[in-house]
Coordinates of C-alpha atoms and ligand atoms in Angstrom, one line a residue:
X1 CA -61.4 -23.3 -47.3
X2 CA -60.7 -26.4 -45.6
X3 CA -59.2 -26.3 -42.1
X4 CA -60.5 -28.9 -39.7
X5 CA -59.7 -27.2 -36.3
X6 CA -61.2 -28.9 -33.8
X7 CA -62.2 -27.4 -30.3
X8 CA -64.3 -29.0 -27.6
X9 CA -67.5 -26.7 -27.5
X10 CA -69.2 -26.3 -23.9
X11 CA -72.5 -26.1 -25.5
X12 CA -72.5 -29.7 -27.2
X13 CA -69.8 -31.3 -25.0
X14 CA -67.7 -32.4 -27.4
X15 CA -65.0 -31.5 -29.6
X16 CA -66.1 -30.2 -33.0
X17 CA -64.7 -28.8 -36.2
X18 CA -65.3 -25.0 -36.4
X19 CA -67.4 -24.4 -39.0
X20 CA -67.7 -20.5 -39.4
X21 CA -70.6 -18.5 -40.2
X22 CA -68.9 -16.7 -42.8
X23 CA -66.2 -18.7 -44.8
X24 CA -62.6 -18.0 -43.9
X25 CA -63.7 -15.4 -40.9
X26 CA -63.9 -15.8 -37.1
X27 CA -65.9 -13.6 -35.2
X28 CA -64.5 -14.1 -31.1
X29 CA -65.6 -12.6 -28.1
X30 CA -63.8 -12.6 -24.8
X31 CA -65.0 -11.8 -21.2
X32 CA -63.0 -9.1 -20.1
X33 CA -61.5 -8.3 -16.9
X34 CA -63.6 -6.6 -14.1
X35 CA -61.1 -3.8 -13.2
X36 CA -61.5 -3.4 -9.5
X37 CA -58.2 -5.1 -8.9
X38 CA -55.1 -6.3 -10.4
X39 CA -55.7 -9.2 -12.7
X40 CA -54.2 -12.7 -11.0
X41 CA -52.4 -15.3 -12.7
X42 CA -55.5 -17.2 -12.6
X43 CA -57.4 -14.9 -14.9
X44 CA -54.3 -14.2 -16.9
X45 CA -54.2 -18.0 -17.6
X46 CA -57.7 -17.5 -19.1
X47 CA -56.6 -14.6 -21.3
X48 CA -53.3 -16.5 -22.7
X49 CA -55.3 -19.5 -23.6
X50 CA -57.7 -17.3 -25.3
X51 CA -54.6 -15.3 -27.1
X52 CA -53.1 -19.0 -28.3
X53 CA -56.8 -19.7 -29.7
X54 CA -57.1 -16.5 -31.6
X55 CA -53.3 -16.7 -32.7
X56 CA -53.9 -20.4 -33.9
X57 CA -56.6 -19.7 -35.7
X58 CA -55.2 -17.0 -37.7
X59 CA -51.7 -19.1 -37.9
X60 CA -54.1 -21.6 -39.9
X61 CA -55.5 -18.9 -42.1
X62 CA -58.5 -17.5 -40.4
X63 CA -59.2 -13.6 -40.6
X64 CA -60.0 -13.3 -36.8
X65 CA -61.9 -10.2 -35.4
X66 CA -61.9 -10.6 -31.5
X67 CA -63.7 -8.2 -29.3
X68 CA -63.2 -7.9 -25.5
X69 CA -65.4 -5.5 -22.8
X70 CA -64.2 -4.0 -19.7
X71 CA -66.2 -4.7 -16.9
X72 CA -66.2 -1.5 -15.2
X73 CA -69.9 -1.2 -14.0
X74 CA -72.5 -3.9 -12.7
X75 CA -70.4 -6.9 -11.4
X76 CA -71.6 -7.8 -8.0
X77 CA -69.7 -10.1 -6.0
X78 CA -71.6 -13.2 -6.2
X79 CA -71.5 -13.2 -10.0
X80 CA -75.7 -13.5 -9.4
X81 CA -77.4 -10.3 -8.2
X82 CA -76.2 -10.0 -4.9
X83 CA -73.4 -8.9 -2.4
X84 CA -71.3 -5.9 -2.9
X85 CA -70.7 -4.1 -6.0
X86 CA -67.3 -5.1 -7.3
X87 CA -66.5 -1.7 -8.6
X88 CA -67.6 0.3 -5.6
X89 CA -65.6 -2.1 -3.2
X90 CA -62.4 -1.0 -5.2
X91 CA -63.1 2.6 -5.1
X92 CA -63.8 2.5 -1.2
X93 CA -60.7 0.5 -0.7
X94 CA -58.4 3.0 -2.4
X95 CA -60.2 6.1 -1.8
X96 CA -60.8 6.6 -5.5
X97 CA -63.6 7.5 -7.6
X98 CA -65.0 4.4 -9.4
X99 CA -63.8 5.5 -12.8
X100 CA -60.2 6.5 -11.4
X101 CA -60.2 2.6 -10.1
X102 CA -61.1 1.4 -13.5
X103 CA -58.7 3.2 -15.5
X104 CA -56.2 2.3 -13.2
X105 CA -57.1 -1.6 -13.3
X106 CA -57.7 -1.3 -17.0
X107 CA -54.0 0.0 -17.7
X108 CA -52.1 -2.4 -15.2
X109 CA -54.2 -5.2 -17.0
X110 CA -52.7 -4.2 -20.6
X111 CA -49.2 -4.1 -19.1
X112 CA -49.5 -7.4 -17.8
X113 CA -50.8 -8.6 -20.9
X114 CA -47.6 -7.2 -22.5
X115 CA -45.5 -8.8 -20.5
X116 CA -47.2 -12.1 -21.3
X117 CA -47.5 -11.3 -24.8
X118 CA -51.0 -11.3 -24.7
X119 CA -52.1 -9.6 -27.9
X120 CA -54.6 -6.7 -27.1
X121 CA -58.2 -8.0 -29.0
X122 CA -58.9 -5.8 -32.0
X123 CA -62.1 -4.2 -29.9
X124 CA -61.7 -3.2 -26.3
X125 CA -64.8 -1.6 -25.1
X126 CA -65.8 -0.5 -21.4
X127 CA -69.2 -1.3 -20.4
X128 CA -69.7 2.3 -19.4
X129 CA -69.4 3.3 -23.3
X130 CA -72.7 1.4 -24.1
X131 CA -75.4 2.4 -22.1
X132 CA -77.8 3.4 -25.0
X133 CA -77.2 -0.3 -26.3
X134 CA -78.1 -1.8 -23.1
X135 CA -81.2 0.4 -22.5
X136 CA -82.3 -0.6 -26.2
X137 CA -82.2 -4.4 -25.4
X138 CA -83.6 -4.0 -22.3
X139 CA -86.4 -2.3 -23.8
X140 CA -87.1 -4.8 -26.7
X141 CA -86.9 -7.5 -24.2
X142 CA -89.8 -6.1 -22.2
X143 CA -91.6 -5.3 -25.6
X144 CA -91.1 -9.1 -26.3
X145 CA -92.5 -10.1 -23.0
X146 CA -89.1 -11.8 -21.8
X147 CA -88.4 -9.1 -19.0
X148 CA -90.6 -7.5 -16.4
X149 CA -90.6 -4.8 -14.0
X150 CA -90.7 -5.4 -10.2
X151 CA -89.5 -3.6 -7.2
X152 CA -88.0 -0.6 -9.3
X153 CA -85.7 -3.3 -11.2
X154 CA -86.0 -5.0 -14.8
X155 CA -85.7 -8.6 -14.5
X156 CA -85.4 -11.3 -17.1
X157 CA -87.9 -14.0 -17.0
X158 CA -86.5 -17.1 -17.1
X159 CA -89.3 -19.2 -17.2
X160 CA -90.2 -17.8 -20.7
X161 CA -87.3 -20.4 -21.8
X162 CA -87.5 -24.0 -22.9
X163 CA -84.1 -24.5 -22.0
X164 CA -82.5 -22.0 -19.6
X165 CA -79.6 -24.0 -18.7
X166 CA -78.2 -24.7 -21.9
X167 CA -74.7 -25.6 -20.5
X168 CA -75.8 -28.3 -18.0
X169 CA -77.2 -31.9 -17.7
X170 CA -80.4 -32.6 -16.1
X171 CA -78.5 -33.4 -12.8
X172 CA -76.5 -30.2 -12.9
X173 CA -80.0 -28.4 -13.7
X174 CA -80.6 -29.3 -10.0
X175 CA -77.6 -28.3 -8.7
X176 CA -77.7 -25.0 -10.4
X177 CA -80.7 -23.6 -9.0
X178 CA -79.3 -20.4 -7.4
X179 CA -81.7 -20.4 -4.7
X180 CA -80.4 -23.5 -3.1
X181 CA -76.8 -21.9 -2.7
X182 CA -75.7 -21.3 0.6
X183 CA -74.0 -17.6 -0.1
X184 CA -77.3 -16.7 -2.2
X185 CA -79.8 -14.2 -0.6
X186 CA -83.1 -14.3 -2.4
X187 CA -84.7 -11.4 -4.0
X188 CA -88.3 -11.0 -3.1
X189 CA -88.8 -9.3 -6.6
X190 CA -87.9 -12.2 -8.5
X191 CA -90.6 -14.3 -9.8
X192 CA -88.3 -17.4 -10.7
X193 CA -85.0 -18.1 -8.6
X194 CA -82.7 -17.7 -11.7
X195 CA -84.3 -14.6 -13.2
X196 CA -81.4 -12.0 -13.3
X197 CA -81.5 -8.1 -13.3
X198 CA -81.3 -6.4 -16.8
X199 CA -81.5 -2.7 -14.9
X200 CA -81.5 -1.7 -11.3
X201 CA -82.8 1.4 -10.1
X202 CA -83.2 0.0 -6.5
X203 CA -80.6 -2.0 -5.0
X204 CA -78.9 -1.9 -1.8
X205 CA -76.2 0.4 -2.6
X206 CA -77.7 3.7 -1.9
X207 CA -74.1 5.2 -2.8
X208 CA -73.9 3.8 -6.3
X209 CA -71.8 6.1 -8.1
X210 CA -72.5 5.3 -11.7
X211 CA -76.0 5.9 -12.2
X212 CA -77.8 6.7 -15.8
X213 CA -81.1 7.9 -16.8
X214 CA -83.3 5.3 -18.5
X215 CA -87.1 4.7 -19.2
X216 CA -87.2 2.6 -15.6
X217 CA -85.6 5.5 -13.6
X218 CA -82.2 6.5 -12.6
X219 CA -80.0 3.4 -12.1
X220 CA -77.2 1.2 -13.5
X221 CA -77.1 -2.2 -16.0
X222 CA -76.4 -5.8 -14.6
X223 CA -73.4 -7.6 -15.3
X224 CA -74.5 -10.1 -17.9
X225 CA -76.1 -7.8 -20.3
X226 CA -72.9 -5.9 -21.2
X227 CA -71.4 -9.0 -23.0
X228 CA -74.6 -9.4 -25.3
X229 CA -74.5 -5.9 -26.3
X230 CA -70.9 -5.2 -26.9
X231 CA -70.6 -8.3 -28.9
X232 CA -73.4 -7.5 -31.3
X233 CA -72.5 -3.9 -31.6
X234 CA -69.0 -4.9 -33.0
X235 CA -69.5 -8.6 -34.5
X236 CA -73.1 -8.2 -35.5
X237 CA -76.1 -11.2 -34.8
X238 CA -73.8 -14.0 -35.5
X239 CA -71.0 -15.2 -33.5
X240 CA -68.5 -18.0 -33.7
X241 CA -66.5 -18.2 -30.6
X242 CA -67.4 -16.9 -27.1
X243 CA -64.4 -17.3 -24.6
X244 CA -64.1 -17.1 -20.7
X245 CA -63.2 -19.1 -17.8
X246 CA -64.9 -22.0 -16.6
X247 CA -66.6 -20.1 -13.9
X248 CA -68.4 -17.8 -16.4
X249 CA -70.1 -20.9 -17.7
X250 CA -73.3 -20.2 -14.8
X251 CA -74.7 -17.7 -14.5
X252 CA -72.7 -15.3 -17.2
X253 CA -72.9 -16.9 -20.1
X254 CA -76.0 -19.1 -19.6
X255 CA -77.4 -15.4 -19.1
X256 CA -75.9 -13.9 -22.0
X257 CA -77.6 -16.7 -24.3
X258 CA -81.0 -16.3 -22.8
X259 CA -80.9 -12.8 -23.4
X260 CA -78.9 -12.4 -26.7
X261 CA -81.2 -15.2 -28.1
X262 CA -84.5 -13.9 -27.0
X263 CA -83.5 -10.6 -28.0
X264 CA -82.4 -11.9 -31.7
X265 CA -85.1 -14.6 -32.2
X266 CA -82.4 -16.8 -33.7
X267 CA -79.2 -18.7 -32.6
X268 CA -76.3 -16.4 -31.6
X269 CA -72.8 -18.2 -30.9
X270 CA -71.9 -21.1 -32.3
X271 CA -68.8 -22.5 -30.0
X272 CA -68.2 -21.8 -26.6
X273 CA -64.5 -21.8 -25.3
X274 CA -63.9 -22.2 -21.5
X275 CA -60.6 -22.2 -19.8
X276 CA -60.3 -24.3 -16.9
X277 CA -59.0 -22.6 -13.6
X278 CA -55.6 -21.9 -12.1
X279 CA -55.6 -23.2 -8.6
X280 CA -53.2 -22.8 -5.6
X281 CA -52.8 -25.3 -2.9
X282 CA -56.0 -23.8 -1.2
X283 CA -58.1 -23.8 -4.3
X284 CA -59.3 -21.7 -6.8
X285 CA -57.2 -18.3 -7.0
X286 CA -59.8 -15.4 -6.9
X287 CA -59.3 -12.0 -6.7
X288 CA -61.9 -11.6 -4.1
X289 CA -59.8 -13.7 -1.7
X290 CA -57.5 -11.0 -1.7
X291 CA -54.1 -12.9 -1.2
X292 CA -53.7 -13.6 -4.6
X293 CA -50.5 -14.0 -7.4
X294 CA -50.0 -11.1 -9.6
X295 CA -47.6 -11.0 -12.8
X296 CA -45.6 -7.8 -10.6
X297 CA -44.8 -10.3 -7.9
X298 CA -43.7 -13.1 -10.0
X299 CA -41.1 -10.5 -11.5
X300 CA -40.3 -9.2 -8.0
X301 CA -39.3 -12.5 -7.2
X302 CA -37.0 -13.0 -10.5
X303 CA -39.4 -14.8 -13.1
X304 CA -39.5 -14.0 -16.3
X305 CA -43.2 -13.5 -16.9
X306 CA -43.2 -15.7 -20.4
X307 CA -42.0 -18.5 -17.9
X308 CA -45.5 -18.5 -16.5
X309 CA -46.8 -18.6 -20.2
X310 CA -44.8 -21.3 -20.9
X311 CA -46.1 -23.2 -17.8
X312 CA -49.8 -22.4 -19.2
X313 CA -49.0 -23.6 -22.5
X314 CA -47.4 -26.9 -21.2
X315 CA -51.0 -28.1 -19.5
X316 CA -54.1 -28.4 -21.2
X317 CA -56.5 -25.3 -20.9
X318 CA -59.4 -28.1 -20.4
X319 CA -57.5 -29.2 -17.1
X320 CA -57.3 -27.5 -13.7
X321 CA -53.5 -26.4 -13.3
X322 CA -52.2 -26.3 -10.0
X323 CA -49.5 -23.4 -9.2
X324 CA -46.3 -23.8 -7.1
X325 CA -43.1 -22.0 -7.3
X326 CA -41.2 -26.0 -7.7
X327 CA -43.1 -26.4 -10.8
X328 CA -42.3 -22.7 -12.0
X329 CA -38.6 -23.0 -11.2
X330 CA -38.5 -26.0 -13.6
X331 CA -40.4 -24.3 -16.1
X332 CA -37.7 -21.4 -16.0
X333 CA -34.9 -24.6 -16.5
X334 CA -37.1 -26.0 -19.8
X335 CA -37.5 -22.2 -21.0
X336 CA -33.1 -21.5 -20.4
X337 CA -32.4 -25.0 -22.1
X338 CA -34.9 -24.4 -25.1
X339 CA -33.3 -20.9 -25.5
X340 CA -29.6 -22.6 -25.4
X341 CA -30.3 -25.1 -27.9
X342 CA -32.0 -22.7 -30.0
X343 CA -29.1 -20.5 -29.7
X344 CA -26.8 -23.2 -30.9
X345 CA -28.4 -23.2 -34.5
X346 CA -26.8 -21.4 -37.2
X347 CA -28.4 -19.1 -39.3
X348 CA -26.9 -20.2 -42.5
X349 CA -28.1 -21.7 -45.9
X350 CA -31.5 -21.9 -47.4
X351 CA -34.7 -23.1 -46.1
X352 CA -35.6 -26.8 -47.1
X353 CA -39.1 -26.4 -48.3
X354 CA -40.2 -30.1 -47.7
X355 CA -38.9 -30.2 -44.0
X356 CA -40.7 -26.8 -43.5
X357 CA -44.1 -28.1 -44.6
X358 CA -43.5 -31.4 -42.7
X359 CA -43.1 -29.6 -39.3
X360 CA -45.3 -26.8 -40.1
X361 CA -48.1 -29.4 -40.7
X362 CA -47.4 -31.2 -37.4
X363 CA -47.4 -28.0 -35.2
X364 CA -50.6 -26.9 -37.0
X365 CA -52.0 -30.4 -36.3
X366 CA -51.2 -30.0 -32.5
X367 CA -53.4 -26.8 -32.5
X368 CA -56.0 -27.9 -34.5
X369 CA -56.5 -31.0 -32.1
X370 CA -58.5 -28.7 -29.5
X371 CA -55.5 -26.5 -28.8
X372 CA -53.0 -29.1 -27.8
X373 CA -50.2 -26.8 -27.0
X374 CA -48.0 -28.9 -25.1
X375 CA -47.7 -31.0 -28.1
X376 CA -47.2 -28.3 -30.3
X377 CA -44.0 -27.5 -27.8
X378 CA -43.2 -31.1 -28.4
X379 CA -42.9 -30.4 -32.1
X380 CA -40.5 -28.2 -31.5
X381 CA -38.2 -30.4 -29.3
X382 CA -38.7 -33.1 -32.5
X383 CA -37.6 -30.4 -34.7
X384 CA -34.7 -29.4 -32.9
X385 CA -33.5 -33.3 -33.0
X386 CA -34.7 -33.7 -36.8
X387 CA -32.3 -34.2 -39.7
X388 CA -32.9 -30.7 -41.6
X389 CA -30.6 -27.7 -41.7
X390 CA -30.3 -25.1 -39.2
X391 CA -32.0 -22.4 -41.3
X392 CA -35.1 -24.5 -41.9
X393 CA -35.5 -25.0 -38.0
X394 CA -35.0 -21.4 -37.2
X395 CA -37.4 -20.3 -39.7
X396 CA -39.8 -22.9 -38.3
X397 CA -39.4 -21.5 -34.5
X398 CA -39.8 -18.1 -35.9
X399 CA -43.0 -19.0 -37.1
X400 CA -44.3 -21.3 -34.4
X401 CA -43.3 -18.3 -31.8
X402 CA -46.2 -16.3 -33.6
X403 CA -48.6 -18.7 -31.9
X404 CA -46.1 -19.5 -28.8
X405 CA -45.2 -15.9 -28.0
X406 CA -42.7 -17.1 -25.9
X407 CA -39.9 -14.6 -27.6
X408 CA -37.7 -17.9 -28.3
X409 CA -35.4 -16.4 -30.9
X410 CA -34.6 -13.3 -28.7
X411 CA -33.9 -15.6 -25.6
X412 CA -31.8 -17.9 -27.6
X413 CA -29.9 -14.8 -28.6
X414 CA -29.6 -13.7 -24.9
X415 CA -28.8 -17.1 -24.3
X416 CA -25.6 -16.8 -26.6
X417 CA -24.5 -13.7 -25.3
X418 CA -24.7 -15.0 -21.6
X419 CA -22.7 -17.8 -22.9
X420 CA -20.1 -15.5 -24.3
X421 CA -20.1 -13.5 -20.9
X422 CA -19.6 -16.7 -19.1
X423 CA -16.3 -17.3 -21.1
X424 CA -14.8 -14.0 -20.6
X425 CA -15.5 -14.4 -17.2
X426 CA -14.0 -17.8 -16.9
X427 CA -11.0 -16.9 -18.6
X428 CA -10.1 -13.7 -16.4
X429 CA -10.4 -16.3 -13.3
X430 CA -8.0 -18.6 -14.9
X431 CA -5.4 -15.8 -15.8
X432 CA -5.6 -14.8 -12.3
X433 CA -5.4 -18.0 -10.8
X434 CA -2.3 -18.6 -12.9
X435 CA -0.7 -15.7 -11.8
X436 CA -1.3 -16.7 -8.2
X437 CA 0.1 -19.8 -9.0
X438 CA 3.2 -18.7 -10.4
X439 CA 3.7 -16.3 -7.2
X440 CA 3.5 -19.2 -5.2
X441 CA 5.9 -21.3 -7.0
X442 CA 8.5 -18.5 -6.8
X443 CA 8.0 -18.1 -2.9
X444 CA 8.2 -21.8 -3.1
X445 CA 4.8 -22.4 -1.7
X446 CA 4.2 -25.6 -3.5
X447 CA 1.1 -26.7 -1.4
X448 CA -0.6 -23.5 -2.5
X449 CA 0.7 -24.0 -6.2
X450 CA -1.1 -27.4 -6.0
X451 CA -4.1 -26.1 -4.5
X452 CA -4.5 -23.9 -6.9
X453 CA -4.1 -26.2 -9.7
X454 CA -6.6 -28.2 -7.9
X455 CA -9.1 -25.4 -7.8
X456 CA -9.0 -25.2 -11.2
X457 CA -9.5 -28.8 -11.7
X458 CA -12.6 -28.3 -9.9
X459 CA -13.9 -25.7 -12.5
X460 CA -12.9 -28.0 -15.4
X461 CA -9.3 -26.4 -16.2
X462 CA -6.7 -28.4 -16.9
X463 CA -3.0 -26.7 -16.4
X464 CA 0.2 -27.4 -17.9
X465 CA 3.6 -26.1 -17.5
X466 CA 5.4 -25.9 -20.7
X467 CA 8.5 -24.4 -21.8
X468 CA 6.6 -21.4 -23.5
X469 CA 4.7 -20.8 -19.9
X470 CA 1.7 -22.1 -18.4
X471 CA -1.0 -23.4 -20.7
X472 CA -4.4 -24.7 -20.1
X473 CA -7.3 -26.4 -21.5
X474 CA -11.1 -27.3 -20.7
X475 CA -11.5 -30.8 -19.7
Ligands
AMP1 P1 -63.2 -11.1 -13.7 O1 -61.8 -10.2 -14.0 O2 -63.2 -11.6 -12.6 O3 -64.3 -10.8 -14.4 O4 -62.5 -12.4 -14.6 C1 -61.6 -12.4 -15.6 C2 -61.6 -13.9 -16.5 O5 -60.8 -14.6 -15.5 C3 -63.1 -14.4 -16.4 O6 -62.8 -15.2 -18.1 C4 -62.8 -15.7 -15.5 O7 -63.5 -16.8 -15.8 C5 -61.5 -15.9 -15.5 N1 -60.6 -16.5 -14.3 C6 -61.1 -16.0 -13.0 N2 -60.6 -16.8 -12.1 C7 -59.7 -17.7 -12.8 C8 -58.8 -18.6 -12.5 N3 -58.7 -19.2 -10.8 N4 -58.2 -19.6 -13.4 C9 -58.3 -19.0 -14.7 N5 -59.3 -18.3 -15.1 C10 -60.1 -17.6 -14.2
ZN2 ZN1 -69.1 -11.9 -20.3

């Protein structure tokens, strides 16, 4: 299968054609949410773009299997091994158990995904389901000499790797040393600054709610191990595409690669797809800031969540995106106008195969060019203007919307209905005004009659007195 689907690979720092491990199939993994709070619309930007990537790959003919974890244990607030346990923080805040919090926010996450037309991945696996797999991988890493025990915890020894900072340039490597970051405290048990915890038995959380028995004592897994194990459990030893937001590049994905490839003894994943952040005026949107935007909040303010999806699709996934209500408002107008134009197409005749092919190829080309979603939307505008029949246009828009998932045909129907309602409303208004004017004339109140005529003209309605009565037309 010759597909020539090109995406930017963070590992090689270039746009590359995807060559899957198995012809025609794509094994894809997405880092799932940490379920201690609602997902904010920044998190959802990443999931929208990953959803578009999955659907684009399917659209061009790949058989995709996509797996996602749910982080319900082990993620500390610094992404390295310090700070508070995020799940515990959520449980304390809400006076619930960790598992109750996890269930509540997992459900909330998928409800948001549904509103944004983000397809549920084929496999969704919570980290707490896979403790045996984590323990097994850690045992192998210890056996192979890539891990060590210290102070009750098990650590990955990054000095065993010739290239631990796989994603970084030499300059960045310097900057990335965790120890030099102000907000990170040193862990005296670590042999090297960048070593990371695979299994905790001793941590500062004496009241850690979730604990499991292990060969190293009762404890819980580090955050990074879950993605390595969950992906291998469902996708095997070779993966094609691994996704996440750019904040996952270091340390999370760097550590995933370190432990996975040490465990496997060979390369693990070929393409790394990272979505840039959604920012607000004060910087990166993050859950820990407390004050963040959710899908429900947008709905409360009267926005259709799909307008936010369109907002994301209009910009490239590799660029930071700044959120503002002004831009969202303009997106709402764009969405309505697009729906209106599509609503004007007549579903008659038959599909013109040549025209269909031509535009489908253009749309596919946009997706294959490093997921150029704004260009894919431009193809719709070009299509609407093109000299081909409406039936073909409608068929193409229906097919494109499999990838864009903006409910375009449904919005077009609603736009038509709204158009009809406005007409009915306007007609009622005109009739009422004509009756009022007739009454004014009967009373010889010609000033009022003229004012009514002017008022109607303001609304685009001209009236004329004829022998048969008053007639009106839109001007
Ligand atoms: P978390 O729930 O914190 O584990 O994050 C879930 C996903 O959202 C990860 O892929 C993160 O990289 C991504 N993410 C976090 N913050 C943002 C943001 N402001 N914009 C886009 N993606 C983000
Ligand atoms: Zn992950």
